[in-house]
PDB file of C-alpha atoms in Angstrom:
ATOM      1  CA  UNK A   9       7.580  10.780   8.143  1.00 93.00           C
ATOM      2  CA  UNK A  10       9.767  10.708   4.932  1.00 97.00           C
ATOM      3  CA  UNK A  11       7.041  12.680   2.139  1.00 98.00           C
ATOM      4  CA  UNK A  12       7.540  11.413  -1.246  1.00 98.00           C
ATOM      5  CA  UNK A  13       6.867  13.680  -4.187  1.00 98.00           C
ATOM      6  CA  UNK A  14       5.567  11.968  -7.688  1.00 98.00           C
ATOM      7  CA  UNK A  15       5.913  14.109 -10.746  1.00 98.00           C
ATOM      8  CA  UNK A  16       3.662  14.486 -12.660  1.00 98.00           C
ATOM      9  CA  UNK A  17       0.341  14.106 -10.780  1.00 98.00           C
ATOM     10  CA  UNK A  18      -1.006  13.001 -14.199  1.00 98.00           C
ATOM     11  CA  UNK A  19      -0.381  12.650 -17.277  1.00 97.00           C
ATOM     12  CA  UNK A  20      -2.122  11.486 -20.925  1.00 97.00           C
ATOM     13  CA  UNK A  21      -0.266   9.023 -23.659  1.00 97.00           C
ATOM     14  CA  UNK A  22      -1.192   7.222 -26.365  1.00 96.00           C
ATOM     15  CA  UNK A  23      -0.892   3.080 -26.931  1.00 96.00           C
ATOM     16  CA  UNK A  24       2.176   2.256 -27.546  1.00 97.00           C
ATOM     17  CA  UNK A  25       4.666   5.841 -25.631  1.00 97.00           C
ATOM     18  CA  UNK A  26       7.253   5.477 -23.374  1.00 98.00           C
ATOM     19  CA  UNK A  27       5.809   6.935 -19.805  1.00 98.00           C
ATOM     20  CA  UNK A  28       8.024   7.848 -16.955  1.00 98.00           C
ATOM     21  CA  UNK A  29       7.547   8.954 -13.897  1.00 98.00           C
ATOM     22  CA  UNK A  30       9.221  10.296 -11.577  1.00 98.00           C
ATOM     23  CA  UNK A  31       9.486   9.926  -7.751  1.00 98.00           C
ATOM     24  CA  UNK A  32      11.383  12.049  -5.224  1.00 98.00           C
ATOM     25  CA  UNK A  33      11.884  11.230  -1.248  1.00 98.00           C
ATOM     26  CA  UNK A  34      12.423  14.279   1.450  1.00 98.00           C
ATOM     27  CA  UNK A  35      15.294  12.276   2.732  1.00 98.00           C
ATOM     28  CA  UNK A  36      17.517   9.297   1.347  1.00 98.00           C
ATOM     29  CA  UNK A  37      15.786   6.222   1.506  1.00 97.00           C
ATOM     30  CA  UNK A  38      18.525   4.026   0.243  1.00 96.00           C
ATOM     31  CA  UNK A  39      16.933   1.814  -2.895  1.00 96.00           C
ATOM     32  CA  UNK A  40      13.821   0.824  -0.533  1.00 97.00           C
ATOM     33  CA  UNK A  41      11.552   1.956  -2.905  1.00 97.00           C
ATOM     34  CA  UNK A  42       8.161   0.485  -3.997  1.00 98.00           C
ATOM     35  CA  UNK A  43       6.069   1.362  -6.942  1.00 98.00           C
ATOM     36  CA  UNK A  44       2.008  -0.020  -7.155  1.00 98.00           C
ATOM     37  CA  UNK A  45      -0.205   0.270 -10.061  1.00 98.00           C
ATOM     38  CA  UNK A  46      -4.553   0.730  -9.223  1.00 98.00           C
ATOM     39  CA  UNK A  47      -6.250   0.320 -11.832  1.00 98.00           C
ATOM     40  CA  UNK A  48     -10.090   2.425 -11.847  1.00 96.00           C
ATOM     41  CA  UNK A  49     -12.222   0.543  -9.042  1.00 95.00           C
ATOM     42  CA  UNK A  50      -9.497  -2.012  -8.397  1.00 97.00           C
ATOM     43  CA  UNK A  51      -6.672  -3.262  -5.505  1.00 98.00           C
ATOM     44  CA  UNK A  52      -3.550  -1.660  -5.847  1.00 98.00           C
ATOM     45  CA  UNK A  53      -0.683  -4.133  -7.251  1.00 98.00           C
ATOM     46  CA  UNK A  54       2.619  -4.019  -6.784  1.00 98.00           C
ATOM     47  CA  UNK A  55       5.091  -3.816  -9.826  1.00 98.00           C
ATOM     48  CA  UNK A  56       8.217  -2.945  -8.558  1.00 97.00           C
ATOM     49  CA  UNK A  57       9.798  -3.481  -4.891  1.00 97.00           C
ATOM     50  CA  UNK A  58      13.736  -2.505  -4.044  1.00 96.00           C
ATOM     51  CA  UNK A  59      13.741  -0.091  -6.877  1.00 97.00           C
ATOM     52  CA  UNK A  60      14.533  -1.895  -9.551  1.00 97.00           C
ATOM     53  CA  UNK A  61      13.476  -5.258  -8.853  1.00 95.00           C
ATOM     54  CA  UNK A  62       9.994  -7.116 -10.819  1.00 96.00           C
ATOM     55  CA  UNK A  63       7.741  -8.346  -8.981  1.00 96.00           C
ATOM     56  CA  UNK A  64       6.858 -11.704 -10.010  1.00 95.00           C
ATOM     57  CA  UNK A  65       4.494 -11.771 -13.138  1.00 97.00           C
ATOM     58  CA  UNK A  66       5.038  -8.119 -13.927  1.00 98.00           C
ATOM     59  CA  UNK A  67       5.683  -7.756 -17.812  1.00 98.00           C
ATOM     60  CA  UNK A  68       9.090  -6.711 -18.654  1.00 98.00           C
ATOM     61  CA  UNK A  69       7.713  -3.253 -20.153  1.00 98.00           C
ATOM     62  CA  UNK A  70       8.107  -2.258 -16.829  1.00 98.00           C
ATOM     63  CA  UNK A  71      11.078  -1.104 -15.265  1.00 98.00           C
ATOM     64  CA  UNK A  72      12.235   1.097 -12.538  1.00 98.00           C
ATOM     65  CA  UNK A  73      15.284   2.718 -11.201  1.00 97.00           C
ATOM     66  CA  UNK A  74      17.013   5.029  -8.539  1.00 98.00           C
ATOM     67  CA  UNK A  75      18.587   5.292  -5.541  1.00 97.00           C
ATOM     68  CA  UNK A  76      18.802   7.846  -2.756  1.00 98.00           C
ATOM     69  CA  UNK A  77      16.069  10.543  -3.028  1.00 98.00           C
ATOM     70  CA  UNK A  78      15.323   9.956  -6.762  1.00 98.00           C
ATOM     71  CA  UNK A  79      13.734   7.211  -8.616  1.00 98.00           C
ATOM     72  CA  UNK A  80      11.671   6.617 -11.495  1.00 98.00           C
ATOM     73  CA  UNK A  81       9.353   3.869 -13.189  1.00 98.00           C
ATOM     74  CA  UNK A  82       9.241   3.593 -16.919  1.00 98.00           C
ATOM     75  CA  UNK A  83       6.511   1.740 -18.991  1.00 98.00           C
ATOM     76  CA  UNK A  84       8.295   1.046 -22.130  1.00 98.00           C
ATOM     77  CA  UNK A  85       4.895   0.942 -24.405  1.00 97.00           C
ATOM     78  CA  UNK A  86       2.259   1.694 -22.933  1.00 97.00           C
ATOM     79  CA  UNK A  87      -1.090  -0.681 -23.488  1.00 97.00           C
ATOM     80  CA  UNK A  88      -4.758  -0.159 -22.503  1.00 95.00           C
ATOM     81  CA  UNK A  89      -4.208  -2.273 -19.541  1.00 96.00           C
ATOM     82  CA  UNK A  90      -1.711   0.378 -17.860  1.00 97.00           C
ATOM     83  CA  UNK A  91      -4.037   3.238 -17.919  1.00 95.00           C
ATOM     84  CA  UNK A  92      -4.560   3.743 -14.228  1.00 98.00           C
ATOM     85  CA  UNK A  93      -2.433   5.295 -10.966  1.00 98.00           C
ATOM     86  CA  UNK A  94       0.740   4.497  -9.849  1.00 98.00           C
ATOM     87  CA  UNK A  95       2.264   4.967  -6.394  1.00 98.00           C
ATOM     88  CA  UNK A  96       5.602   5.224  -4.942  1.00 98.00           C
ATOM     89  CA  UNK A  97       6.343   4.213  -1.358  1.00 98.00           C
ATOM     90  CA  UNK A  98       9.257   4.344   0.508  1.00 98.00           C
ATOM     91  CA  UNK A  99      10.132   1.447   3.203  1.00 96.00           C
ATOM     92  CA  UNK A 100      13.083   2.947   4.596  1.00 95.00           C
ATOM     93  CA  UNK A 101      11.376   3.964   7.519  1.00 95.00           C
ATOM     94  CA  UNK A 102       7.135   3.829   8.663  1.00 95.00           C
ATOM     95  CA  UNK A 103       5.882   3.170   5.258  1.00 97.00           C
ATOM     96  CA  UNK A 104       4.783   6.588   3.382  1.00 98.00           C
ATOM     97  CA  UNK A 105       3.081   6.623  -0.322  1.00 98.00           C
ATOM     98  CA  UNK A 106       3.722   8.899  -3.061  1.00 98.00           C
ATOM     99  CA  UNK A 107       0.313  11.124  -4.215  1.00 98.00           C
ATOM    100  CA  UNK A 108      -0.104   8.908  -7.345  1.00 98.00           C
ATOM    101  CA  UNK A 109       0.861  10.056 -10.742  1.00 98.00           C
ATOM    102  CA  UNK A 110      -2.275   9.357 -13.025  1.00 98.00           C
ATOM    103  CA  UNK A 111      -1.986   7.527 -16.546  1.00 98.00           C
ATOM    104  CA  UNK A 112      -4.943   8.886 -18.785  1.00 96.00           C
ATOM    105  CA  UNK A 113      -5.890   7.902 -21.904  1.00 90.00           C
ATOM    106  CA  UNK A 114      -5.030  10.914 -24.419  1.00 89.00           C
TER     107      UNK A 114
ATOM    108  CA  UNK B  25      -5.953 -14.603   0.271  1.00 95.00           C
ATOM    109  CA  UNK B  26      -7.229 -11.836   2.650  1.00 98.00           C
ATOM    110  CA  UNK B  27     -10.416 -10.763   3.504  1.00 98.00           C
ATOM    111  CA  UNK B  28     -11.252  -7.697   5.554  1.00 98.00           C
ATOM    112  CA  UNK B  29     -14.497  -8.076   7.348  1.00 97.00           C
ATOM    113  CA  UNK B  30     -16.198  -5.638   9.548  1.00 95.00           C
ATOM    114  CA  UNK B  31     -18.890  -2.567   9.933  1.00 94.00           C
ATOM    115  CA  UNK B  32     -19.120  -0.121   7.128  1.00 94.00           C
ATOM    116  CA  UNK B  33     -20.592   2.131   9.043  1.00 97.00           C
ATOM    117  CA  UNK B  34     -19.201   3.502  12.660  1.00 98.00           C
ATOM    118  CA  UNK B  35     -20.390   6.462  14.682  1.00 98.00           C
ATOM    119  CA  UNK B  36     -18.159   9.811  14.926  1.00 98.00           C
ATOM    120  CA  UNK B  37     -15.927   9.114  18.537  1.00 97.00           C
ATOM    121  CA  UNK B  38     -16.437   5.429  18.334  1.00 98.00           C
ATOM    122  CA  UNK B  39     -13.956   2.540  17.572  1.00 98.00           C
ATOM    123  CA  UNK B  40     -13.014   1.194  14.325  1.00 98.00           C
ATOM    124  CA  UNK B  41     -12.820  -2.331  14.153  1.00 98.00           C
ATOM    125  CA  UNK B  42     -11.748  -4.431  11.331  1.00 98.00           C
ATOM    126  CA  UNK B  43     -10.525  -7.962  10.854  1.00 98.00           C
ATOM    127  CA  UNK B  44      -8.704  -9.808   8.480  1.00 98.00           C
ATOM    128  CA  UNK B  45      -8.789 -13.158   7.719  1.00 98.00           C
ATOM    129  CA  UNK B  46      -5.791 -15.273   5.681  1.00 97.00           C
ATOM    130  CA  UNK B  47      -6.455 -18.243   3.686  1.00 96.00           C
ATOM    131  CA  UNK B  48      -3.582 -19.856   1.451  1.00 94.00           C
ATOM    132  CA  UNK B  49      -1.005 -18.982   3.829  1.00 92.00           C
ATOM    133  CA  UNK B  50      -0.177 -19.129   7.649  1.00 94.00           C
ATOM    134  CA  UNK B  51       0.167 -15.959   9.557  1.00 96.00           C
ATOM    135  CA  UNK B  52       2.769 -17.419  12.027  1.00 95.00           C
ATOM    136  CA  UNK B  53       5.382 -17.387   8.835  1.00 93.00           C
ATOM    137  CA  UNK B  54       8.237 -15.437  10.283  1.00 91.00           C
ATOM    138  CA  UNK B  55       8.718 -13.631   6.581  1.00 92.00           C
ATOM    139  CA  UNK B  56       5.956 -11.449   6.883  1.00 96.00           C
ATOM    140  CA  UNK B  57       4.085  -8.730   8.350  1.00 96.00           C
ATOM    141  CA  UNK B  58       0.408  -8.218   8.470  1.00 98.00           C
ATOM    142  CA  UNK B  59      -0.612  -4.707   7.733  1.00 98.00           C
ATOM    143  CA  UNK B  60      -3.882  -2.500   7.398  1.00 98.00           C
ATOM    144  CA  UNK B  61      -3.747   0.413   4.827  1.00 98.00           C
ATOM    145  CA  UNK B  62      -6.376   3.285   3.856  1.00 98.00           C
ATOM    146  CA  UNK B  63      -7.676   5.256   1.231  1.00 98.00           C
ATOM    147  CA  UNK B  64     -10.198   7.615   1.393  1.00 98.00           C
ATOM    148  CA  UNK B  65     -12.600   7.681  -1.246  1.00 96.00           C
ATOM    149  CA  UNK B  66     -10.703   9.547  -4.662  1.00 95.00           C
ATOM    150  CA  UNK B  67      -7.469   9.887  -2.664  1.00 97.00           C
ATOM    151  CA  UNK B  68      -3.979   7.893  -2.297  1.00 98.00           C
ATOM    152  CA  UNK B  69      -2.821   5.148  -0.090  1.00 98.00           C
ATOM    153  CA  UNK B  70      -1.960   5.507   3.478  1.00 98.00           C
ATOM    154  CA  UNK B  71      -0.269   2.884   5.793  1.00 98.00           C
ATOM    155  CA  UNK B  72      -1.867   2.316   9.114  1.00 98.00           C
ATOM    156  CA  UNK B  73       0.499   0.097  10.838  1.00 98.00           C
ATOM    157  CA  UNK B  74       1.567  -3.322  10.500  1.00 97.00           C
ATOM    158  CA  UNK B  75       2.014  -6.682  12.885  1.00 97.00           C
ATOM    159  CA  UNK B  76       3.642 -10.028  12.849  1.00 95.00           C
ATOM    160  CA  UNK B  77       2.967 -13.087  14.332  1.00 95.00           C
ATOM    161  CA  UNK B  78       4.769 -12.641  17.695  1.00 95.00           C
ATOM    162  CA  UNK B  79       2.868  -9.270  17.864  1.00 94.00           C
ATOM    163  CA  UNK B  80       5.255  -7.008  17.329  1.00 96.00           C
ATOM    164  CA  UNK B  81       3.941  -4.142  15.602  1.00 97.00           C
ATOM    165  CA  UNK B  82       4.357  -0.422  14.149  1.00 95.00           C
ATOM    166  CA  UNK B  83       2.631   2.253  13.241  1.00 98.00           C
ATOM    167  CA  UNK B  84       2.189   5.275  11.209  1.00 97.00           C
ATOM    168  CA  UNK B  85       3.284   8.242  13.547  1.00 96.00           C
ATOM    169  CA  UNK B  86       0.637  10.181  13.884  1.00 97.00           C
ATOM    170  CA  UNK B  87      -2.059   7.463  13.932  1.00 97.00           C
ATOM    171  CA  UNK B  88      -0.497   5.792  17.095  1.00 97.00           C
ATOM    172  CA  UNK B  89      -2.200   7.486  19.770  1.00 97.00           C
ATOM    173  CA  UNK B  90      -5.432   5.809  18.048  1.00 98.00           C
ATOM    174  CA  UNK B  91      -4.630   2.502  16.645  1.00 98.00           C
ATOM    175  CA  UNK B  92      -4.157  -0.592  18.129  1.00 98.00           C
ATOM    176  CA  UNK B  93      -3.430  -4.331  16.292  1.00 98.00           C
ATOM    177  CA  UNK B  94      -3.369  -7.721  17.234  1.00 97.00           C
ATOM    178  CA  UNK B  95      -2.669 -11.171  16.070  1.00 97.00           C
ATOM    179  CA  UNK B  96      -4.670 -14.382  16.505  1.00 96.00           C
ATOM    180  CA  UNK B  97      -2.293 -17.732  14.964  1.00 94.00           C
ATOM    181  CA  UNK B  98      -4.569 -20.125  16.259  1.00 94.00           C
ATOM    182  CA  UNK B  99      -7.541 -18.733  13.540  1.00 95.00           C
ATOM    183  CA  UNK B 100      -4.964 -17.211  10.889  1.00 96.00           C
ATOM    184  CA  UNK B 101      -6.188 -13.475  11.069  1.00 96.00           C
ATOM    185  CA  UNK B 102      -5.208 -10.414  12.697  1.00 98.00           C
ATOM    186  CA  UNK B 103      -7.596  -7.055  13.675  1.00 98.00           C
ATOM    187  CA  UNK B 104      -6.965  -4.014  13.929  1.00 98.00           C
ATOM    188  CA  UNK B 105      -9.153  -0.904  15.955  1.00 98.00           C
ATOM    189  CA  UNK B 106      -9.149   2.881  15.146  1.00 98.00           C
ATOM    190  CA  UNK B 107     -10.362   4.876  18.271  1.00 98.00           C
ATOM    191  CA  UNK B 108     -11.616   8.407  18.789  1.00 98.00           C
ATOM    192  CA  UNK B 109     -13.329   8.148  14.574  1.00 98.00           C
ATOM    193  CA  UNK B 110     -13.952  11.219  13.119  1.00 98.00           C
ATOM    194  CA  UNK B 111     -15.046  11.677   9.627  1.00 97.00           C
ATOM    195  CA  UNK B 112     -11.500  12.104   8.247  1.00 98.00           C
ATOM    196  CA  UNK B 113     -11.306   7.941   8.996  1.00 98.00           C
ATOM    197  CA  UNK B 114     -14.299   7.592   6.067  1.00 98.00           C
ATOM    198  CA  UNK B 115     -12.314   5.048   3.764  1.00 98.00           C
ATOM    199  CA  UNK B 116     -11.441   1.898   1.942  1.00 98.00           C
ATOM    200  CA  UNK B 117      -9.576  -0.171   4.206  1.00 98.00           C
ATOM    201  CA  UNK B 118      -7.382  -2.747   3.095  1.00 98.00           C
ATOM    202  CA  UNK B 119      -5.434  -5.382   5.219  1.00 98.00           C
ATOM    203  CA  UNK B 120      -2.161  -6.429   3.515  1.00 98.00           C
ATOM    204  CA  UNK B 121       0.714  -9.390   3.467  1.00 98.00           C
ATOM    205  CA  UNK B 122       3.699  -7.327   4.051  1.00 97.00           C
ATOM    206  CA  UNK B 123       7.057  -9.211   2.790  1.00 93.00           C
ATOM    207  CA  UNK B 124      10.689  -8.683   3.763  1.00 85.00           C
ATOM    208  CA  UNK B 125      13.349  -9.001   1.729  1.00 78.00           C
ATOM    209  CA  UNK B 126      17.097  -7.763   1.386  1.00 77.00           C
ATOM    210  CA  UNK B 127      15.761  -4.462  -0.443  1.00 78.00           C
ATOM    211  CA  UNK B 128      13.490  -3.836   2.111  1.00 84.00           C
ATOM    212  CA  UNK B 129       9.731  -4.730   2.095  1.00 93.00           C
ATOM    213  CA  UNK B 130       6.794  -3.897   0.319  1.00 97.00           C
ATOM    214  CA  UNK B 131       2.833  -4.982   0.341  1.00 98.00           C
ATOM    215  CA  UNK B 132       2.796  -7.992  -2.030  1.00 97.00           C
ATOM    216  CA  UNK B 133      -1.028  -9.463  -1.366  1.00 98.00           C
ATOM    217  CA  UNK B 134      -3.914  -7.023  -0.912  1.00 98.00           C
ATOM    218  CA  UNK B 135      -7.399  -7.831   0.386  1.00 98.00           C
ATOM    219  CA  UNK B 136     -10.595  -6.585  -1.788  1.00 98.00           C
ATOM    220  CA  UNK B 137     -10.906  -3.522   0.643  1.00 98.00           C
ATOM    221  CA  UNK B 138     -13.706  -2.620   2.448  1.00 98.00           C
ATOM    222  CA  UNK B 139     -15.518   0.530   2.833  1.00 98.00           C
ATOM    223  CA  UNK B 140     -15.965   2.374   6.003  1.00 98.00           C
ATOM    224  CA  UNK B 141     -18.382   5.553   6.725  1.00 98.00           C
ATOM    225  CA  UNK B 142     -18.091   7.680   9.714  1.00 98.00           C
ATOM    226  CA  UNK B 143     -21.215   9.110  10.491  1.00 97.00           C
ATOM    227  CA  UNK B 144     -24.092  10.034  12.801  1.00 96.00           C
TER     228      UNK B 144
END
């Protein structure tokens, strides 16, 4: 299995900060990379497929980027609907998930 | 939409078994695969394996011994059974649309998730 890395494991921000966070692959995995948001008690949702690419009815405060073994999403201002988890996941090879990277209120 | 359906509660050694069932789309489309991911209670996602409508199917590596899925087009849904449960397999199990696309695929619709106990 390809392990993916997120960085940090959480983190706290305010309304309105610029969040980014980082994912890193054991192995090149090209730009298949996913990225899904959970918010507390809910289904996870994906943002961000191909590494860069919106997912349909994603708002445009989201972006993400990389190639290779390291890629990042960015929330450009964070609002109260973003506080929750965010995972990475490769499809490259067998699917594997990033740990999640926790968005916390600060 | 997909619903998961099944027992939330299954004895340590016995089978798993979960089904899903799709509404608002046809599981014979040829652009997707069906999948089943995890996630045990306060802990991260993991990928089970995934099927398409010809049957062809993968799974995670070290879950293959123990997994099995399968397809029915006739009733649009698709199953899938965990052998050999041990407590470790206590989780929210979610069956998933799985799209492909030129930058890959990812898990685009999610069923509600349902929760399964292993215990005596």
């Amino acid at each position: 299995d390809i392990q993916m890395t997120q960085s940090p494991s959480s983190l706290s921000a305010s309304v309105g900060d610029r969040v980014t966070i980082t994912c890193r692959a054991s192995q090149s995995v090209s730009r298949y990379l996913n990225w899904y948001q959970q918010q507390p008690g809910r289904v996870p949702k994906l943002l961000i497929y191909a590494a860069s690419t919106l997912q349909s009815g994603v708002p445009s405060r989201f972006s993400g980027n990389g190639s290779g073994t390291d890629f990042n999403i960015t929330i450009s201002s964070l609002q109260p609907e973003d506080f929750a988890t965010y995972y990475c996941q490769q499809s490259y090879t067998t699917p594997t998930f990033g740990q999640g990277t926790k968005v916390e209120i600060k | 939409q997909l619903q998961e359906s099944g027992p939330g509660l299954v004895k340590p050694s016995e089978t798993l078994s979960l089904t899903c069932s799709v509404s608002g789309d046809s599981i014979s489309n040829s652009n997707y695969y069906w999948g089943w991911i995890r996630q045990p209670p306060g802990k991260g996602l993991e990928w089970i394996g995934s099927i398409n409508y010809s049957g062809t199917t993968y799974y995670k590596p070290s879950l293959k011994s123990r997994v099995a899925t399968s397809v029915d087009t006739s009733k649009n849904f698709f199953s899938m059974r965990l052998n050999s449960v041990t407590a470790a397999d206590s989780a929210v199990y979610y069956c998933v649309r799985q799209f492909y696309g030129s930058g890959g695929d990812a898990f685009d619709i999610w069923g509600r998730g349902t929760m399964v106990i292993v215990s005596s």
